[in-house]
Short mmCIF file of C-alpha atoms and ligand atoms in Angstrom, two decimals:
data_model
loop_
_atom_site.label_atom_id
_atom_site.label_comp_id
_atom_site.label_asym_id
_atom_site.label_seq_id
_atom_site.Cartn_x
_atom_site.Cartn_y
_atom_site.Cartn_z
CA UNK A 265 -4.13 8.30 -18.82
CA UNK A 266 -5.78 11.71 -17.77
CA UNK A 267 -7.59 11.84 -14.07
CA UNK A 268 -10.35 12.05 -16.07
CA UNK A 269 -10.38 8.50 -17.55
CA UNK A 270 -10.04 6.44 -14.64
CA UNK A 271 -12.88 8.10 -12.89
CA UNK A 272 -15.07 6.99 -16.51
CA UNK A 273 -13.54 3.34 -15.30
CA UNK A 274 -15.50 3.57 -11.63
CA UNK A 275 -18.85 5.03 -13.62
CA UNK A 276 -20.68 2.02 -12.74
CA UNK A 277 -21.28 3.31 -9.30
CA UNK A 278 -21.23 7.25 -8.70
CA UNK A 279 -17.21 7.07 -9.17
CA UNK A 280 -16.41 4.67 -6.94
CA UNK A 281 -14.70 1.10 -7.80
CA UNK A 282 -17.08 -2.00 -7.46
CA UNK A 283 -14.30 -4.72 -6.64
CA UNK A 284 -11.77 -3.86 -4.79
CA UNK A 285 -9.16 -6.84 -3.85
CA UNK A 286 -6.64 -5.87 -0.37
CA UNK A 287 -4.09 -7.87 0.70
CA UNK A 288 -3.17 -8.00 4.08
CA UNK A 289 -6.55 -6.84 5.08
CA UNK A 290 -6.81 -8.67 8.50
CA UNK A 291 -5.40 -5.54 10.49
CA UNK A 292 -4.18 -2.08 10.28
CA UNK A 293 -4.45 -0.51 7.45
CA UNK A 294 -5.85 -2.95 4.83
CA UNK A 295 -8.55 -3.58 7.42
CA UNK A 296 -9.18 0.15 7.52
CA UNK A 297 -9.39 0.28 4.02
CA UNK A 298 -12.00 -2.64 3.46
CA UNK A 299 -14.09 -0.84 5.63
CA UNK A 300 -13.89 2.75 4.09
CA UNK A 301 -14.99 1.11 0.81
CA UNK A 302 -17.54 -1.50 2.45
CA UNK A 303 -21.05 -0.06 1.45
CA UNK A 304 -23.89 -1.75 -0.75
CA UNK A 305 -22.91 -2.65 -4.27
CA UNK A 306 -19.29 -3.45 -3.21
CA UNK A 307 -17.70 -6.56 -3.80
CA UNK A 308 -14.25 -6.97 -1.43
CA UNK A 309 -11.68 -9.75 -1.77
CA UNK A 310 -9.50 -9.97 1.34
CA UNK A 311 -6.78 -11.39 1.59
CA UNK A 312 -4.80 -12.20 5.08
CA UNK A 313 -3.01 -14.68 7.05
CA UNK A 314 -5.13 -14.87 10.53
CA UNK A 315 -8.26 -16.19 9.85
CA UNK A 316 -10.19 -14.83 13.35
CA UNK A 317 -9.25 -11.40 12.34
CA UNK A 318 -9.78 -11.70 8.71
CA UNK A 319 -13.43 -13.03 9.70
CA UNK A 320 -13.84 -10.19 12.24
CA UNK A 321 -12.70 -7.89 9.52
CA UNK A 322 -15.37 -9.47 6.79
CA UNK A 323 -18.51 -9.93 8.77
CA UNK A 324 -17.82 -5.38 9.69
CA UNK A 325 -17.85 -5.06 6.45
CA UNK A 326 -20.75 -6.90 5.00
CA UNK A 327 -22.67 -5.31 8.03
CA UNK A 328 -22.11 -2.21 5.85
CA UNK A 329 -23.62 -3.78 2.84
CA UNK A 330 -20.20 -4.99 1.27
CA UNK A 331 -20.64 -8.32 -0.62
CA UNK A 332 -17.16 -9.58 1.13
CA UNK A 333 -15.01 -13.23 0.26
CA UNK A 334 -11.95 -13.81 2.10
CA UNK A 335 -8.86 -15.67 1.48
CA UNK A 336 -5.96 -16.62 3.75
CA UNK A 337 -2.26 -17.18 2.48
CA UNK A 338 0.88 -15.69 2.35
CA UNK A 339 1.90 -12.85 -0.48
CA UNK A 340 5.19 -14.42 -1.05
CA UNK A 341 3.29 -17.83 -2.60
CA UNK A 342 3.68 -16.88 -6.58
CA UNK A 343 1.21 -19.65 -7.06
CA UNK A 344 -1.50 -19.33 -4.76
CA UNK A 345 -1.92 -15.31 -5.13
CA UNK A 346 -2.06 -16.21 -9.39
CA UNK A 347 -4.55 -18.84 -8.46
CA UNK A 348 -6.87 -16.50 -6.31
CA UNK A 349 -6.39 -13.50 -7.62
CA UNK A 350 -7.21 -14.76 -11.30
CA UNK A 351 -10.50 -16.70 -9.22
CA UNK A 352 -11.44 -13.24 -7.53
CA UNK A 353 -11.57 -12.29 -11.29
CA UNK A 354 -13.43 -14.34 -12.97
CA UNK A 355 -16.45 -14.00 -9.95
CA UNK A 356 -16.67 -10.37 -11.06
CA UNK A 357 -13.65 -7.96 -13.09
CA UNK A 358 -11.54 -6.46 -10.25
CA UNK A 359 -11.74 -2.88 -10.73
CA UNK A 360 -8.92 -1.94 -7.73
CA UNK A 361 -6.28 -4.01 -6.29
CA UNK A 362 -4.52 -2.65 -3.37
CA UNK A 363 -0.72 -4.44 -2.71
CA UNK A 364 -1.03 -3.56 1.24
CA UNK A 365 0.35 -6.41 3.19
CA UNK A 366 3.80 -5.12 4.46
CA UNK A 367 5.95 -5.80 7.68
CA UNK A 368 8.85 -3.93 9.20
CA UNK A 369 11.50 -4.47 11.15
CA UNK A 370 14.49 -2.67 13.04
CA UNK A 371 17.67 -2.25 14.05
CA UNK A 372 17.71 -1.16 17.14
CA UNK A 373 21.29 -0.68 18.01
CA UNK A 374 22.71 -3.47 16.25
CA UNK A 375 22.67 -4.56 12.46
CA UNK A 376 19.87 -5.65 10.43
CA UNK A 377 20.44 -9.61 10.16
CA UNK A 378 20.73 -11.34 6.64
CA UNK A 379 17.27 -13.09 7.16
CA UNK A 380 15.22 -9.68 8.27
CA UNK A 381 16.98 -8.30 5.42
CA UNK A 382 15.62 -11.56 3.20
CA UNK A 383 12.13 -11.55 4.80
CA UNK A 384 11.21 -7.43 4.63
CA UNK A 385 12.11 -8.13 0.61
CA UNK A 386 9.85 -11.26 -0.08
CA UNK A 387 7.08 -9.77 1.51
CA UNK A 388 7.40 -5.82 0.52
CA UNK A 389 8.71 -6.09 -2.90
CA UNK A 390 8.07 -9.80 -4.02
CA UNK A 391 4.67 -10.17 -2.17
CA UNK A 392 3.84 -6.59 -4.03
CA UNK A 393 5.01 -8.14 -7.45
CA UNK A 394 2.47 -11.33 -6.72
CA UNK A 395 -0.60 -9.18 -6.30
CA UNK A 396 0.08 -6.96 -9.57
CA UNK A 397 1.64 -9.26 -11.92
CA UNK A 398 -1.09 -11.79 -12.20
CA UNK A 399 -3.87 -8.44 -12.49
CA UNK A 400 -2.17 -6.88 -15.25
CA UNK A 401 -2.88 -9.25 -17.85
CA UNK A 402 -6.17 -9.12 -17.19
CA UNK A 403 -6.89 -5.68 -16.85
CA UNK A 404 -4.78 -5.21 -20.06
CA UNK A 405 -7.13 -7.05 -21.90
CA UNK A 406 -10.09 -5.22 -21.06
CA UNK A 407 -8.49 -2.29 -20.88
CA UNK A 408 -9.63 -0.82 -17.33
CA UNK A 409 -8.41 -1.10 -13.39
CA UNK A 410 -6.33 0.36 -11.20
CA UNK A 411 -3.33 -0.48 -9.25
CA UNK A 412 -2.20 1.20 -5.82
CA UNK A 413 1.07 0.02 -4.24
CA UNK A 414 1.26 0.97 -0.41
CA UNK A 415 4.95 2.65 -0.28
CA UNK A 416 5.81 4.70 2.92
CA UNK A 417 7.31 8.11 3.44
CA UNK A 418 10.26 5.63 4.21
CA UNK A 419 11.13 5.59 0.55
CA UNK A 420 12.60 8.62 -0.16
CA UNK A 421 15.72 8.06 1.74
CA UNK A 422 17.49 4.80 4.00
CA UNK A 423 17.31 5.63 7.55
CA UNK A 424 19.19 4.12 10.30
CA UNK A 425 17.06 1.66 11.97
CA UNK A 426 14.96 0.24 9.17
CA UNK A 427 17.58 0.26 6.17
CA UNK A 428 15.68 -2.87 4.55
CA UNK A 429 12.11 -1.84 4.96
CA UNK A 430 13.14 2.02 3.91
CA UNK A 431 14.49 -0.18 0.98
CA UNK A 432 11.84 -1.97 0.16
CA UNK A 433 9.27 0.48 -0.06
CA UNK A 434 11.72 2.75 -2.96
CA UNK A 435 11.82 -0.42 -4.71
CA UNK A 436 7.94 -0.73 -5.05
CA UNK A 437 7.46 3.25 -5.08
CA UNK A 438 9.82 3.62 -8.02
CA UNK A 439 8.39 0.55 -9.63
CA UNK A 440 5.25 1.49 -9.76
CA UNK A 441 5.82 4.96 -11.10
CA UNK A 442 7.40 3.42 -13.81
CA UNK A 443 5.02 1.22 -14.23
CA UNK A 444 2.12 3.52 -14.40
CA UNK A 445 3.77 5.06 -17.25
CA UNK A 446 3.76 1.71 -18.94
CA UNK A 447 0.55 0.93 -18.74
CA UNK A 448 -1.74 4.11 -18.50
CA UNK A 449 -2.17 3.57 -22.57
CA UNK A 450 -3.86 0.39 -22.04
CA UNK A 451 -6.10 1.67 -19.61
CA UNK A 452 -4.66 0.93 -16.14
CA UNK A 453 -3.98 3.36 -13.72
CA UNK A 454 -0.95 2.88 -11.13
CA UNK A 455 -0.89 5.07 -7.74
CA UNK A 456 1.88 4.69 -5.38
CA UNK A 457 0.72 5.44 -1.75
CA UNK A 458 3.56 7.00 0.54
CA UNK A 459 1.67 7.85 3.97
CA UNK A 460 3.33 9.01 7.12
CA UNK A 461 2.78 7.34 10.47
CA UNK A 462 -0.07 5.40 11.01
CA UNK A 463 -1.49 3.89 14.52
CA UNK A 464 -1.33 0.69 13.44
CA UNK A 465 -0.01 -2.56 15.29
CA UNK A 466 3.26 -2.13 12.50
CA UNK A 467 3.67 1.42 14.80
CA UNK A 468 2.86 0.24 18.21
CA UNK A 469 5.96 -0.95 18.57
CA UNK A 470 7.75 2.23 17.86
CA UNK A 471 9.84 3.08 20.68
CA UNK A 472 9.99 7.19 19.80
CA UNK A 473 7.77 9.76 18.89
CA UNK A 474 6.18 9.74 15.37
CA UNK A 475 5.45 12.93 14.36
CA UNK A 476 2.10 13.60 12.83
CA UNK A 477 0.70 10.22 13.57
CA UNK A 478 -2.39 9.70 12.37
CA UNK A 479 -5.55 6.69 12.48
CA UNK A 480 -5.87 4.03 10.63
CA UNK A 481 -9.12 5.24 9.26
CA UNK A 482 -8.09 8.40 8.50
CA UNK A 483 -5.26 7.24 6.15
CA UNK A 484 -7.31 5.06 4.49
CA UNK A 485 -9.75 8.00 3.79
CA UNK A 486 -6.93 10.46 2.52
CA UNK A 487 -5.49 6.89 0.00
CA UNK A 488 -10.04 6.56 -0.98
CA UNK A 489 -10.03 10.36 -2.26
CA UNK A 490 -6.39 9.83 -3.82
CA UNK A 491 -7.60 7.08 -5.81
CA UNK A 492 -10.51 8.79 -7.08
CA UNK A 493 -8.70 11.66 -8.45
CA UNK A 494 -5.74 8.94 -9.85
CA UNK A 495 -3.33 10.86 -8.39
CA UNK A 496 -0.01 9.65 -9.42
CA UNK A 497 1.62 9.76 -5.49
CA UNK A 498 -0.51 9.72 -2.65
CA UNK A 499 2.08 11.28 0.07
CA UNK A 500 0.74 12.03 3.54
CA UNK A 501 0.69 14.33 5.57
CA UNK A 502 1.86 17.20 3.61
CA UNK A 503 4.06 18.78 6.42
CA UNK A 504 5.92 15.37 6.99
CA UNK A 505 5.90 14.84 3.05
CA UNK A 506 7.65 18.39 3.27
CA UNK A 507 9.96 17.92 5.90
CA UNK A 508 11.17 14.62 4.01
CA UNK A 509 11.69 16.27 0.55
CA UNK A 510 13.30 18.99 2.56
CA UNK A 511 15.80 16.95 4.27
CA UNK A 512 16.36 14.82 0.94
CA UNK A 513 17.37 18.04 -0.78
CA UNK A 514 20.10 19.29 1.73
CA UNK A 515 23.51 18.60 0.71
CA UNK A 516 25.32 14.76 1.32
CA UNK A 517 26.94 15.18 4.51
CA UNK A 518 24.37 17.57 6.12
CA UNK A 519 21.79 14.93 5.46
CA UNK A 520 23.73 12.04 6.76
CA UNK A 521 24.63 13.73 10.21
CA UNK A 522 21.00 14.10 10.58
CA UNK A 523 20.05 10.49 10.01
CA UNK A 524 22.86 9.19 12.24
CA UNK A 525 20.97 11.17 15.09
CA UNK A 526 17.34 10.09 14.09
CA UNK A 527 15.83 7.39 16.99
CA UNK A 528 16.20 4.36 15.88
CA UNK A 529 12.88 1.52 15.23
P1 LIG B 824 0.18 -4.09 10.10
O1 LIG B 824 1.33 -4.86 10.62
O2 LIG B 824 -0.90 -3.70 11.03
O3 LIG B 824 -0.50 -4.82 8.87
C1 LIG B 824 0.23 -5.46 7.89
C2 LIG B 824 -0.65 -6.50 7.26
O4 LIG B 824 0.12 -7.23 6.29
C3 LIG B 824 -1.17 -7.51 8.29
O5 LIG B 824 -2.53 -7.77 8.03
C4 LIG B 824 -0.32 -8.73 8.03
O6 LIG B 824 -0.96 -9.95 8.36
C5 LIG B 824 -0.10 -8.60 6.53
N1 LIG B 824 1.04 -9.39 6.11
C6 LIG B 824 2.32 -9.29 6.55
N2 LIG B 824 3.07 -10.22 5.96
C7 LIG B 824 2.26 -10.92 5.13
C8 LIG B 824 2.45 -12.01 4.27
N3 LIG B 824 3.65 -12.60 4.12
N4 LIG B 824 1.39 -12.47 3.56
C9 LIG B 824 0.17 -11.91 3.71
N5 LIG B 824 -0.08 -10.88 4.52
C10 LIG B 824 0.96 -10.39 5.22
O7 LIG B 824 0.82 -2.81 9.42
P2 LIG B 824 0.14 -1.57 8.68
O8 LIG B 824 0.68 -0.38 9.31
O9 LIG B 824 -1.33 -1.76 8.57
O10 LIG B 824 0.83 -1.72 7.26
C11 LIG B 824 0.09 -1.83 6.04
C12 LIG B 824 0.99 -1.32 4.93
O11 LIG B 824 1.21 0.09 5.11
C13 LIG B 824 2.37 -1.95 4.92
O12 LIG B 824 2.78 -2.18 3.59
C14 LIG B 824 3.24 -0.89 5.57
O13 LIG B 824 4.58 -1.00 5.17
C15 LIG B 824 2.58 0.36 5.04
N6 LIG B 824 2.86 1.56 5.81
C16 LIG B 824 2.55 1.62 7.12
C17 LIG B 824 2.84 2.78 7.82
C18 LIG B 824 2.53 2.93 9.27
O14 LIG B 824 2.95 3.93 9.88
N7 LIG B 824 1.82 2.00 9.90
C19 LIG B 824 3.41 3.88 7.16
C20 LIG B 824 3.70 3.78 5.80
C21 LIG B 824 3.41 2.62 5.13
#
């Protein structure tokens, strides 16, 4: 599919999708991203797990004109995100679906315990394949929607500290770019999202510095103007997104010396 086409998909209103579904929406980023798109003639389906904050989130954005419904679960429930997403649907054809809801977790100096390990999967590659799977079929049919998976940075190489989570988000990254070439003949456009640091509560608990950090807000802005244009990867900031290809390239045991130095999450 050609840039071109998917902006012909948002032509209903001045390029810009009309029902956007978020998981994970209650916080962070996904909240940050309902409200960039809130605005009058928007429909948002939000999806979180704390219901104050998913409220809080919901009444901001229909105070920007956003028609808004929420709905609290957990990603990892096959069943329930089939049953709402496929409800979401049939209120109004979901034009963008945005697999956000993530979590992270680190080493610290010890070892990454089976159940992290077990937990960062369900919900970053599992809980990913529960929002998409149950769109595709019916975006396929009508031939129109888009799809952005929220990768990280963190998936172009394992770093000490947060092997499962850097794992998790190459699982989803590289799934979805193969995906997008499955699907962008039947319409359906896939982005995969790799941003930098974000202040977010996910990043709060950081112990070292995080080069290039940037707001909430701001990411969600830079992901908006990706989507638009149906850029393929959405990597931010450019000089981290450099410094990361960069280090990827050097040679095996360069690479590794560095990463054993890196602080650890
Ligand atoms: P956050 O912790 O503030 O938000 C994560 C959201 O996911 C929360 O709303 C949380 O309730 C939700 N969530 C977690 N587990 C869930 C589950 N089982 N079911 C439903 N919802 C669940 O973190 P964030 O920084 O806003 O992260 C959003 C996404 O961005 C994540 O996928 C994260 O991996 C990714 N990301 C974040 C950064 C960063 O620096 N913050 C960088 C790159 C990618």
């Amino acid at each position: 599919m050609s840039r071109r086409q998917v902006n012909v998909v948002y032509s209903e209103r001045m390029g810009e999708p009309c029902h956007i579904l978020i998981t994970g929406a209650s916080g962070g980023l996904g909240a940050a991203l309902a409200l960039v798109y809130a605005a009058p003639g928007t429909r948002l389906s939000l999806h979180g797990r704390n219901a104050e904050r998913l409220a809080r989130v919901a009444a901001q954005a229909r105070q920007r004109g956003a028609e808004v419904s929420t709905h609290l679960g957990d990603v990892t429930d096959a069943q329930c995100m089939a049953a709402w997403i496929e409800a979401s649907d049939r209120m109004a054809a979901i034009d963008l679906i945005i697999a956000n809801a993530g979590i992270s977790g680190g080493t610290s100096q010890r070892q990454e315990s089976a159940d992290q390990v077990n937990a960062i999967f369900a919900v970053n590659v599992t809980g990913v394949f529960n929002t998409i799977h149950p769109a595709l079929p019916l975006m396929t049919r009508r031939r129109r929607g888009q799809i952005a998976i929220i990768s990280s940075l963190a998936s172009f190489r394992g770093f000490a500290g947060a092997p499962a989570y850097c794992a998790s988000k190459a699982a989803v990254r590289v799934y979805g770019e193969g995906l997008r070439a499955e699907v962008a003949r039947q319409g359906i456009a896939i982005n995969v999202v790799c941003p930098g640091f974000i202040k977010t509560p996910m990043t709060d608990v950081n112990p070292f510095p995080m080069p290039f950090l940037m707001s909430a807000e701001h990411a969600a802005q830079v992901i908006r103007l990706g989507l638009i244009s149906n850029r393929a990867r959405i990597a931010f900031p450019w000089p981290l997104y450099a410094a990361i290809r960069f280090l990827t390239a050097l040679p095996q045991l360069i690479m590794e010396w560095i990463v054993v130095w890196l602080p650890k999450k």
